[in-house]
mmCIF file of C-alpha atoms and ligand atoms in Angstrom:
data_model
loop_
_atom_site.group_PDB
_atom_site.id
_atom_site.type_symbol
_atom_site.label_atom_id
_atom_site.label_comp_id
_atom_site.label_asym_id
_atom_site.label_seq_id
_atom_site.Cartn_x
_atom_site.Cartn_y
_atom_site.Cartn_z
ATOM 1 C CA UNK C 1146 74.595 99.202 113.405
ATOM 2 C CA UNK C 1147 77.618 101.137 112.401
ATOM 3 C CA UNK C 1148 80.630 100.298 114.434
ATOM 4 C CA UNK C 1149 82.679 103.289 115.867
ATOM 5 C CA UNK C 1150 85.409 104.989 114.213
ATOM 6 C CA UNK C 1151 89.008 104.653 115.239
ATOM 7 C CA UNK C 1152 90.742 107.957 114.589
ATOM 8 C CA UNK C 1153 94.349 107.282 114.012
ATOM 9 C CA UNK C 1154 95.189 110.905 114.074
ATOM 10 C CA UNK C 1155 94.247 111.564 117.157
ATOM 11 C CA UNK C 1156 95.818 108.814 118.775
ATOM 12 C CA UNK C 1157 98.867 109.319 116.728
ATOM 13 C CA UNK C 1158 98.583 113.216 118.207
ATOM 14 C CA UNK C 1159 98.570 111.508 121.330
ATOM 15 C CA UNK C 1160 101.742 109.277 121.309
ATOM 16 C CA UNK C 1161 103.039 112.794 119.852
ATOM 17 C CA UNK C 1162 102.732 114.867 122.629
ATOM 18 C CA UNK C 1163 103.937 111.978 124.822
ATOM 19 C CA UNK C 1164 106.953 112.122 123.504
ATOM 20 C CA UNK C 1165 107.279 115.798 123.056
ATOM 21 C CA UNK C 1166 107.006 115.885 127.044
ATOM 22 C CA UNK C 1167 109.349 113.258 127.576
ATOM 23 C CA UNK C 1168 112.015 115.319 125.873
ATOM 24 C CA UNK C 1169 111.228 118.543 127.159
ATOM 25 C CA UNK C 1170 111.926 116.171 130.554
ATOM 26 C CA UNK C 1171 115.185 115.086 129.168
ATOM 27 C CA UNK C 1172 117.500 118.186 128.927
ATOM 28 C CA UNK C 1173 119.033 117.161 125.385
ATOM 29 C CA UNK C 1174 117.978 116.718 121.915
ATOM 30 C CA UNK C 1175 117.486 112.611 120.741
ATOM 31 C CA UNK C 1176 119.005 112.566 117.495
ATOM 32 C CA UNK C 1177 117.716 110.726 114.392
ATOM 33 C CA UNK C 1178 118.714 109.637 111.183
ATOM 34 C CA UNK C 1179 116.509 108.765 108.378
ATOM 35 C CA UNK C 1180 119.137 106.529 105.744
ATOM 36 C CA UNK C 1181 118.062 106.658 102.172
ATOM 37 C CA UNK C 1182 120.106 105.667 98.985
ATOM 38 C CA UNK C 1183 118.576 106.564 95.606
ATOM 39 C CA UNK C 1184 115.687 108.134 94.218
ATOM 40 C CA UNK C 1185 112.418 106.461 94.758
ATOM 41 C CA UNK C 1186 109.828 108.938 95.124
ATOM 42 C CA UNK C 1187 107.545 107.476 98.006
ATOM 43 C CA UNK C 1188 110.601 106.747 99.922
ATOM 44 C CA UNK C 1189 111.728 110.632 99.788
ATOM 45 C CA UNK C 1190 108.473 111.149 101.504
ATOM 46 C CA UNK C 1191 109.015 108.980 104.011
ATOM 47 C CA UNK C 1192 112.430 109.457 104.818
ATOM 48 C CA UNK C 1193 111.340 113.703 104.353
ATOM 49 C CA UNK C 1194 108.423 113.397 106.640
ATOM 50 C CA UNK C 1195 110.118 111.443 109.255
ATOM 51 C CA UNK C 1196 113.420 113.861 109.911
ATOM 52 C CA UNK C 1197 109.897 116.581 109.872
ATOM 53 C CA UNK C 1198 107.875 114.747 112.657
ATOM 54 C CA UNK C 1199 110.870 114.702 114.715
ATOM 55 C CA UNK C 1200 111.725 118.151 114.311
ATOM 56 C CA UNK C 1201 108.521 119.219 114.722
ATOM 57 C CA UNK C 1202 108.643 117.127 118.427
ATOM 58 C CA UNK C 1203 111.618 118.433 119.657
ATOM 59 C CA UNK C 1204 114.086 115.718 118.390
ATOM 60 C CA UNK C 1205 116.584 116.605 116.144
ATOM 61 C CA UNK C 1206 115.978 114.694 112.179
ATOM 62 C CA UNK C 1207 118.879 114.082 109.649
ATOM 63 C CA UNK C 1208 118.469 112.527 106.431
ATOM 64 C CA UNK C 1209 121.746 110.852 105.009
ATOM 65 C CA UNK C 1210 120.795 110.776 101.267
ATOM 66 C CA UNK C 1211 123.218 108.732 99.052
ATOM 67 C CA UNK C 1212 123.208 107.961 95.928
ATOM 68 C CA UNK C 1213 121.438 105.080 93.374
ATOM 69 C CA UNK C 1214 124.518 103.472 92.307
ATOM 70 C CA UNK C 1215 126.546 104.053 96.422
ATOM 71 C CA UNK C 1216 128.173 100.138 96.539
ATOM 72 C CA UNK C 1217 126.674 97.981 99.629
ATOM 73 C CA UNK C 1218 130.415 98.015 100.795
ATOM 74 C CA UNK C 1219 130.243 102.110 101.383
ATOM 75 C CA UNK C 1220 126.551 101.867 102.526
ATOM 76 C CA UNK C 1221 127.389 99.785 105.216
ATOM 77 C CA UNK C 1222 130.749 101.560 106.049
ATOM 78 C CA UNK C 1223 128.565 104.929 106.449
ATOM 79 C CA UNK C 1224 126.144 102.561 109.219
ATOM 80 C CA UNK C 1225 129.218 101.621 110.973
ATOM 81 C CA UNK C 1226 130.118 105.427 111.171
ATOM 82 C CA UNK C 1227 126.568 106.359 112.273
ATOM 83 C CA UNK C 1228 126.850 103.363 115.120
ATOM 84 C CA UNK C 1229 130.155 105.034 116.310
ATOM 85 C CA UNK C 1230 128.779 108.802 116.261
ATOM 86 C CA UNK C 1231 127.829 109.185 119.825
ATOM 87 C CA UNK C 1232 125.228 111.991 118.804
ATOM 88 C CA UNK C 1233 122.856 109.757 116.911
ATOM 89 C CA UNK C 1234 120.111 107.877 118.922
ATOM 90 C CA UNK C 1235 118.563 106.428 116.180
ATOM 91 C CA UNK C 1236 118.823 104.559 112.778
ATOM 92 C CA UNK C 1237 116.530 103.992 110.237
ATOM 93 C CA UNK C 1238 117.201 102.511 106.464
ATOM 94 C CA UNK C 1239 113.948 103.417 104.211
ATOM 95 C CA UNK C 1240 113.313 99.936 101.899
ATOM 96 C CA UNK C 1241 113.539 99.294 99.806
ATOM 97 C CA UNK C 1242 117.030 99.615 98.868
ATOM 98 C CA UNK C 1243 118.613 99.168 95.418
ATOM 99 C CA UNK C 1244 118.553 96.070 94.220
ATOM 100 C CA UNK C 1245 122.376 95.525 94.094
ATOM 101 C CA UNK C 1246 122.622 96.279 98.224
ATOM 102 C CA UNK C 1247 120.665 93.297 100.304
ATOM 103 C CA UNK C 1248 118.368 95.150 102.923
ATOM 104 C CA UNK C 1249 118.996 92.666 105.233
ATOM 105 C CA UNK C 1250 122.647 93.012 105.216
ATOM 106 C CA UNK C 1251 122.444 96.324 105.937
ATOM 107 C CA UNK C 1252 119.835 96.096 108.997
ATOM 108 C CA UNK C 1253 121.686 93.192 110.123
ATOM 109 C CA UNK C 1254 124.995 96.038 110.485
ATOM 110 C CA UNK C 1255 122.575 98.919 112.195
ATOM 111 C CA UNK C 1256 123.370 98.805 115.966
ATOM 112 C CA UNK C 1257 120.557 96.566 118.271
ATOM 113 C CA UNK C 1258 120.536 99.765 120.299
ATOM 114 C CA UNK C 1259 120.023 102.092 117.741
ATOM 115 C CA UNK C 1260 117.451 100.137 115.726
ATOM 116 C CA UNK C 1261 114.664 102.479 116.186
ATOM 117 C CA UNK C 1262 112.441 100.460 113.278
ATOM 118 C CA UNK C 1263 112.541 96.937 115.369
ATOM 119 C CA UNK C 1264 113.863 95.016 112.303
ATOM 120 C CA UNK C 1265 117.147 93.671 113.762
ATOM 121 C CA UNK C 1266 117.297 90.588 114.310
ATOM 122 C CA UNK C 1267 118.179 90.586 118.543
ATOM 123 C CA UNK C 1268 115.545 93.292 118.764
ATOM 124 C CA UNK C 1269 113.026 90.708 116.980
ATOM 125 C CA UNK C 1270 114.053 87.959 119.284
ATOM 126 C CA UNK C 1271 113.857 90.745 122.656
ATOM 127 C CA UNK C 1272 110.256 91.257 120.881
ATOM 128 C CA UNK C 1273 109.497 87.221 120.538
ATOM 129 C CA UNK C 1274 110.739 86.388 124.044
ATOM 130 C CA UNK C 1275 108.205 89.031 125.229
ATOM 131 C CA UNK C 1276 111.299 91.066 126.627
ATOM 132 C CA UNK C 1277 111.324 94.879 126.400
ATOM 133 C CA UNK C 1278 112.930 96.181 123.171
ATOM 134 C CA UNK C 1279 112.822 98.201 120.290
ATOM 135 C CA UNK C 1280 109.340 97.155 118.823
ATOM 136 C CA UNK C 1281 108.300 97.666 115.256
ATOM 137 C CA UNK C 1282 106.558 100.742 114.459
ATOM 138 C CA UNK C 1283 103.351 99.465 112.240
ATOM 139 C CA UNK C 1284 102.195 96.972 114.904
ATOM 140 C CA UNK C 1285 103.471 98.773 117.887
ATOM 141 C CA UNK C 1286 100.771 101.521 116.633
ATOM 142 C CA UNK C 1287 98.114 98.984 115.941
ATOM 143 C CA UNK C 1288 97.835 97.951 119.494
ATOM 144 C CA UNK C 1289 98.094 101.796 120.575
ATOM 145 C CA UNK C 1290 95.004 101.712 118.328
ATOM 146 C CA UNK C 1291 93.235 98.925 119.720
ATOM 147 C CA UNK C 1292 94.286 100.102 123.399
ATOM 148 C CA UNK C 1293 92.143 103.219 122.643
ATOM 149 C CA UNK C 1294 88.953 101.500 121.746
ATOM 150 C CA UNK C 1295 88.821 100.044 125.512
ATOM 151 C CA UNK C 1296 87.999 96.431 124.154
ATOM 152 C CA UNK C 1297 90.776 94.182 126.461
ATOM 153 C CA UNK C 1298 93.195 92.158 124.243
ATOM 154 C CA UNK C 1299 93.883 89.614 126.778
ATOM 155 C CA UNK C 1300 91.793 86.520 126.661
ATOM 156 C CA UNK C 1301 90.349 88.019 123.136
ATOM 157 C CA UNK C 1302 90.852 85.688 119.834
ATOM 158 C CA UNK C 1303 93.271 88.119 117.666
ATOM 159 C CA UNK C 1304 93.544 86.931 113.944
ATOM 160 C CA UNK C 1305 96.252 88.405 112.028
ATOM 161 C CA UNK C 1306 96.283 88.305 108.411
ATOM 162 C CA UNK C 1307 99.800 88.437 107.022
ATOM 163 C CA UNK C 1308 102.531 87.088 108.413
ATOM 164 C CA UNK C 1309 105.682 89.874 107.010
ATOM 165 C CA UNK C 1310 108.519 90.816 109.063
ATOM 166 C CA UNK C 1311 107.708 94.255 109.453
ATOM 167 C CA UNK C 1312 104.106 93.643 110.251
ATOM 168 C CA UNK C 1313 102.061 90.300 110.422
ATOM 169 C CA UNK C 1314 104.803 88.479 112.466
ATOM 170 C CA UNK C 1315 105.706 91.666 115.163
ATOM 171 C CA UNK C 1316 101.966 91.683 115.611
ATOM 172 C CA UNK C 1317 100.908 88.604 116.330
ATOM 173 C CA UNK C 1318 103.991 88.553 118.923
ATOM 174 C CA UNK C 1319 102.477 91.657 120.414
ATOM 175 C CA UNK C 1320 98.932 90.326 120.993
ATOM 176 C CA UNK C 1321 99.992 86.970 121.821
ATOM 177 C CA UNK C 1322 102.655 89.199 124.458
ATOM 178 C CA UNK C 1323 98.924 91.062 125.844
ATOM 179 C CA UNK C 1324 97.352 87.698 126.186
ATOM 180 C CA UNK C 1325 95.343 87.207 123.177
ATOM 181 C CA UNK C 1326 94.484 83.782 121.636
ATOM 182 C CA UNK C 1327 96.634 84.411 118.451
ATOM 183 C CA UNK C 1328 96.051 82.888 114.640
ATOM 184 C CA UNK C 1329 98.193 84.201 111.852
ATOM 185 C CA UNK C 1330 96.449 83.687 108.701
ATOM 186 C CA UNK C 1331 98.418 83.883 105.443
ATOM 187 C CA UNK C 1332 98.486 83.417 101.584
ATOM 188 C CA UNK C 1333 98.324 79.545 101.553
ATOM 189 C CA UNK C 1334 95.456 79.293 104.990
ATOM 190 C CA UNK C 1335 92.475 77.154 103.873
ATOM 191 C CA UNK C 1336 88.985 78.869 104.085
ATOM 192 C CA UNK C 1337 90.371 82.524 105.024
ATOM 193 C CA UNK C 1338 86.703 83.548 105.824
ATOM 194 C CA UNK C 1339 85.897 80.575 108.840
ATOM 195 C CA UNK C 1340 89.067 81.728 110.796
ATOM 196 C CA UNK C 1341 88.602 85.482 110.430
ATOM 197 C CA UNK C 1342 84.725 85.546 111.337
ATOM 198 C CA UNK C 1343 86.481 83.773 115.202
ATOM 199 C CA UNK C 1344 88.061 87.578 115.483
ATOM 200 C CA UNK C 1345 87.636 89.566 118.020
ATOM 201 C CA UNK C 1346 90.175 91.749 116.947
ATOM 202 C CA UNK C 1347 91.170 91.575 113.250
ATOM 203 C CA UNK C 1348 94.430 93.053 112.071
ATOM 204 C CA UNK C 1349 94.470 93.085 108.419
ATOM 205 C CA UNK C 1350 97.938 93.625 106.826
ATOM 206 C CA UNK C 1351 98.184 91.578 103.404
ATOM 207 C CA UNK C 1352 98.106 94.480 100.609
ATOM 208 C CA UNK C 1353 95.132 93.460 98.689
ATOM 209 C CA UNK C 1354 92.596 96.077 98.437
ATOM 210 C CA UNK C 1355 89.235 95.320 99.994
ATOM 211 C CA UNK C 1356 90.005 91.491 100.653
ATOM 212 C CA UNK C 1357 88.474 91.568 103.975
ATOM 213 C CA UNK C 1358 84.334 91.541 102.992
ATOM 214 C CA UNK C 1359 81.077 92.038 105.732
ATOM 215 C CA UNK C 1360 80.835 88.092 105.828
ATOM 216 C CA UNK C 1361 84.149 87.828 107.109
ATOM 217 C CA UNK C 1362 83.844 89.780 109.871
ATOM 218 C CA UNK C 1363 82.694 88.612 113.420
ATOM 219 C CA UNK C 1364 79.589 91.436 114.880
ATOM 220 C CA UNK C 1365 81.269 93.821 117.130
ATOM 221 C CA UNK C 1366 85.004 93.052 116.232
ATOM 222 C CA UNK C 1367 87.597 95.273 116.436
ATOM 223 C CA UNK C 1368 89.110 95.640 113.046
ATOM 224 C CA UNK C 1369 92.778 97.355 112.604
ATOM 225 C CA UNK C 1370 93.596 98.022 108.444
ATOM 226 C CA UNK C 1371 96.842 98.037 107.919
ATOM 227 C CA UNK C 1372 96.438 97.634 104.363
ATOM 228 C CA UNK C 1373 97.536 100.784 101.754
ATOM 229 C CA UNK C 1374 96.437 99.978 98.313
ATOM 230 C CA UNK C 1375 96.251 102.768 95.671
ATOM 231 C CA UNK C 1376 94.083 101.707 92.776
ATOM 232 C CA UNK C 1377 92.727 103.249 89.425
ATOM 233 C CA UNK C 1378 89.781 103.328 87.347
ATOM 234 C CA UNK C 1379 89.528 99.439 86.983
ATOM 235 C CA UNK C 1380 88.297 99.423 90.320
ATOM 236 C CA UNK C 1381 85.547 101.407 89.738
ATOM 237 C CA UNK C 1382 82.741 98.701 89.643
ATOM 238 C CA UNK C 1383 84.551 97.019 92.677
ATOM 239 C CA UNK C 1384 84.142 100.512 95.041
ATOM 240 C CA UNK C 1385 80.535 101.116 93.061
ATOM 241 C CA UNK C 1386 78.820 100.403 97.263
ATOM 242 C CA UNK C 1387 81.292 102.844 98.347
ATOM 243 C CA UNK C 1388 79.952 106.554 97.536
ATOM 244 C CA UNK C 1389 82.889 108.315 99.229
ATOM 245 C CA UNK C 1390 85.700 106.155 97.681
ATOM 246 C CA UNK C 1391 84.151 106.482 94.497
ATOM 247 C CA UNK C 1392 83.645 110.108 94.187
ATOM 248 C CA UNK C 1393 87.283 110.345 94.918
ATOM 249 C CA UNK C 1394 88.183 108.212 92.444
ATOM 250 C CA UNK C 1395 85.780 109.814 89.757
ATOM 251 C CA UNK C 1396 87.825 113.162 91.147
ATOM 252 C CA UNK C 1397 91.542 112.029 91.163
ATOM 253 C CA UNK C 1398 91.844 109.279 88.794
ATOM 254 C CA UNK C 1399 93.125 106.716 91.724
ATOM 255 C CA UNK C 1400 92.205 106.294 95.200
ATOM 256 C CA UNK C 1401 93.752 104.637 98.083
ATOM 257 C CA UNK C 1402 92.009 101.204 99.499
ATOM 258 C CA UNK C 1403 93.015 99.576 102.850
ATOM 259 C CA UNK C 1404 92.727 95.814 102.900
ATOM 260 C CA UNK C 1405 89.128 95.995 104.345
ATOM 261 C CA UNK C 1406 85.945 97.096 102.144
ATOM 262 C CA UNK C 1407 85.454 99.847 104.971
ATOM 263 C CA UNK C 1408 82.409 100.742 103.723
ATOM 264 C CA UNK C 1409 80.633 97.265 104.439
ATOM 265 C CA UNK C 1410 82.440 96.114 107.071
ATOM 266 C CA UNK C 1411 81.719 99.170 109.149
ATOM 267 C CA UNK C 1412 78.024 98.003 109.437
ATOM 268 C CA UNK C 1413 79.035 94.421 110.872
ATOM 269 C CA UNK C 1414 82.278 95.651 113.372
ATOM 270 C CA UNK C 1415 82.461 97.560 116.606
ATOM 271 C CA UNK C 1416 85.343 99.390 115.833
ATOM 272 C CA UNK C 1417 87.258 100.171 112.805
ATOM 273 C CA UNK C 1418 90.324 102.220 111.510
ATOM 274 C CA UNK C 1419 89.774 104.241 108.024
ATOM 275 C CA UNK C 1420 92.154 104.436 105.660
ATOM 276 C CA UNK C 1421 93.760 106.878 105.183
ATOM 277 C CA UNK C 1422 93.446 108.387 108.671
ATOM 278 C CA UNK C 1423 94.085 104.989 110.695
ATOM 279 C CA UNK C 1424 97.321 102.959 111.047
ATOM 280 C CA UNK C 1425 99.328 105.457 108.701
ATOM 281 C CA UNK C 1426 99.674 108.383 111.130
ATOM 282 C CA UNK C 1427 101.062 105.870 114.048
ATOM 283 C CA UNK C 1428 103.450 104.885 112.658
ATOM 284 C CA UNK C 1429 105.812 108.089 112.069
ATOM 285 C CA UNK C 1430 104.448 108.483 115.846
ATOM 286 C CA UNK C 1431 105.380 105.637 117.234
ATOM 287 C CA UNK C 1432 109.196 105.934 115.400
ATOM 288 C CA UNK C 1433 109.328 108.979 117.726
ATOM 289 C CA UNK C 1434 108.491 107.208 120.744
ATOM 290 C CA UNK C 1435 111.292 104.679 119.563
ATOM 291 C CA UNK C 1436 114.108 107.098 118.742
ATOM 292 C CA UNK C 1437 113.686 108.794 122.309
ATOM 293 C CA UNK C 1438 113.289 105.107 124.250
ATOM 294 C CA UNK C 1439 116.335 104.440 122.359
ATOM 295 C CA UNK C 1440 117.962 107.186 123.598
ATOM 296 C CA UNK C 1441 117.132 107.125 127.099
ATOM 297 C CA UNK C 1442 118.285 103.550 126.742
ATOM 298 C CA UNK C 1443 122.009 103.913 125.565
ATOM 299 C CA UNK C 1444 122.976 107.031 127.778
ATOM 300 C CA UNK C 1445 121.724 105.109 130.670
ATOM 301 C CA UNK C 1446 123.764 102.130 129.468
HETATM 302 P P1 NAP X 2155 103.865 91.786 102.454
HETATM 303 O O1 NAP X 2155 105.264 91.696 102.929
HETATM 304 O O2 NAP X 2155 103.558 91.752 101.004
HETATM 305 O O3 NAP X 2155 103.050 90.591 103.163
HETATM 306 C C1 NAP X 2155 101.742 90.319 102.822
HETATM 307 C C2 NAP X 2155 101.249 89.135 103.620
HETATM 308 O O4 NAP X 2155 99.881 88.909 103.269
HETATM 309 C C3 NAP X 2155 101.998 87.843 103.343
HETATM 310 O O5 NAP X 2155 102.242 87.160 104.550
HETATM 311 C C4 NAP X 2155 101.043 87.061 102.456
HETATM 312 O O6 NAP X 2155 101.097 85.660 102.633
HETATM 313 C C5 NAP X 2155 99.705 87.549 102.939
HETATM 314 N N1 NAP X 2155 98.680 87.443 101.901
HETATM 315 C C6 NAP X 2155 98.739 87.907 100.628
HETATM 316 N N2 NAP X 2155 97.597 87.618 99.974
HETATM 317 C C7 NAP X 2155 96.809 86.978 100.856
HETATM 318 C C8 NAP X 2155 95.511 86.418 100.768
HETATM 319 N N3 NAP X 2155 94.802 86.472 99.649
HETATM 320 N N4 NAP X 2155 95.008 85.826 101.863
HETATM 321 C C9 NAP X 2155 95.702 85.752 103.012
HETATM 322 N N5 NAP X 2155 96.934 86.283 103.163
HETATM 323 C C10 NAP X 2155 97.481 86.867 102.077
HETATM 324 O O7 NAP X 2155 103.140 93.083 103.011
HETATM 325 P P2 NAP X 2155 103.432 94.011 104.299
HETATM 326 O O8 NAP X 2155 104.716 94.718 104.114
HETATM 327 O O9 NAP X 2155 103.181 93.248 105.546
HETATM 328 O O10 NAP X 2155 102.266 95.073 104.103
HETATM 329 C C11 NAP X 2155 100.904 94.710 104.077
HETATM 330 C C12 NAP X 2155 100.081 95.935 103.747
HETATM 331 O O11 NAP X 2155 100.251 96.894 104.783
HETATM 332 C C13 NAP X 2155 100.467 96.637 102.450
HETATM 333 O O12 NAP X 2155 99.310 97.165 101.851
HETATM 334 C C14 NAP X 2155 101.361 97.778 102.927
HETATM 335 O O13 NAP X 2155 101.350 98.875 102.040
HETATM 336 C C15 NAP X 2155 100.699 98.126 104.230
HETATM 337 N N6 NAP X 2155 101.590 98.776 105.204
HETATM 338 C C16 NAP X 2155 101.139 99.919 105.783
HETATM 339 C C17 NAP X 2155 101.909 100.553 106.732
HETATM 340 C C18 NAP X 2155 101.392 101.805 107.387
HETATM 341 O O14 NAP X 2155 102.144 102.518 108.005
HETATM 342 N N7 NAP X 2155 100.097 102.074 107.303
HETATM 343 C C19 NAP X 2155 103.165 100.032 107.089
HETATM 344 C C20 NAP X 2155 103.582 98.837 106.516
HETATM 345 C C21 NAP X 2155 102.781 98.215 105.561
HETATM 346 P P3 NAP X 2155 102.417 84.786 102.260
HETATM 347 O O15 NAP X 2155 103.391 85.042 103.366
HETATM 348 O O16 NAP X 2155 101.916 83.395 102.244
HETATM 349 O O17 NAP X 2155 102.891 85.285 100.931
#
């Protein structure tokens, strides 16, 4: 058996053209800005892509770039100005910041209404209670992703490995929220593989490349990868079983793992997300969905 393929992009496309209707509905523009301070180069292509997507969908992106060395002080005087601007609908920070500037600090000062990543903390405590809110992106695009397969959450046993703010935790709330039997499994859980083969639906969101192995997998599960691992050559004996993997690490020197050996697993589950091509498209999608709920939101308010 090989279990069917969950194609992120096209579900992300989806979401996409959701949202691109919804503004074309709205008669104005949702703004939003992508915050980044410093130079790290994966976070320029976040913050780049973002501000692209929602050009690209009819919203209109801004990146505020500041500088390495920009004090918290002036960081978070620029989030109270971007709170005040009426224009802006929406508020992201890329992490991670600087080390001198505490992230949470700075999300704590971003506007509840605003918060288009979920990561304040009244929008995770809307998003605990079950209330409507402002839901993290990452998760909020996993269950678009298990939605799709047709398998029903409710009354299903969801394990969640990883238990982060941006991802484990807002997860499990979300399937526990669609009536799932939720278990959050972690780095200290005893005998990781006897919970996970109880899945019906397996999120795996841990960053540790290929953790998740056939025998933990129950037959017919839906598994969701959240995982994004690049790793080099000294994996090569590790991905040997996986022909595609490896040829593109023969080719490119490195190669980029999800948490789940895809390859195996594939033959045990009835669904599963690739990586690349699986939870990474959603959730630039599902930030657009945010940003215009967001702005519906506060000009109704
Ligand atoms: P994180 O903050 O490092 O959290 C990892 C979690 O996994 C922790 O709760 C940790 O347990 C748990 N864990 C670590 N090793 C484990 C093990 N051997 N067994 C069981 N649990 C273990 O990571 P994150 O930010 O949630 O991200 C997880 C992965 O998702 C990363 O690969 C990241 O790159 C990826 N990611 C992808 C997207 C996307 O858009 N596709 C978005 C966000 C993150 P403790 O709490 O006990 O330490």
């Amino acid at each position: 058996m090989s279990a069917n393929l969950i194609d992120g992009k096209a579900v992300a496309k989806r979401v996409e053209d959701e949202v691109a209707a919804s503004i074309a509905q709205l008669g104005y523009q949702p703004s939003l800005v992508a915050v980044r301070v410093g130079n790290d180069p994966a976070s320029e292509i976040y913050v780049r892509s973002k501000a692209k997507k929602a050009d690209e969908l009819g919203l209109r992106g801004h990146q505020a770039i500041f500088p390495e060395e920009m004090s918290e002080r002036d960081l978070l005087a620029e989030i109270d100005r971007l709170n005040a601007d009426r224009e802006v609908d929406g508020i992201l920070v890329q992490l991670p910041l600087p080390k001198h500037i505490e992230a949470r600090k700075v999300i704590d000062a971003i506007d509840p209404a605003k918060d288009v990543d979920g990561f304040h903390p009244y929008n995770v405590g809307l998003l605990h209670l079950g209330r409507p809110t402002l839901a993290p992106c990452t998760p909020a695009g996993c269950i678009r992703l298990i939605e799709s397969t047709g398998v029903p959450i409710s009354g299903a046993h969801a394990v969640v490995l990883g238990r982060s703010d941006i991802v484990g935790k807002p997860m499990a709330a979300m399937l526990l929220q669609r009536h799932a039997t939720v278990t959050i499994c972690h780095s200290r859980t005893r005998d990781l593989a006897a919970v996970t083969r109880q899945a019906d639906i397996l999120v795996a969101a841990i960053g540790k490349p290929i953790l998740v192995t056939a025998e933990m997998v129950k037959p017919g599960a839906v598994v969701i990868d959240v995982g994004m691992n690049r790793v080099d050559a000294s994996f090569a004996e590790t991905i040997a079983h996986d022909a595609d993997k490896s040829r593109l690490l023969a080719k490119n020197g490195s190669v980029l793992l999800g948490d789940v050996d895809f390859a195996r697993v594939r033959e045990v589950a009835g669904w599963i997300t690739p990586v690349p091509g699986g939870v990474g498209p959603m959730t630039i999608a599902m930030l657009m969905k945010n940003t215009v709920t967001a702005a519906i939101a506060r000009r109704r308010a």
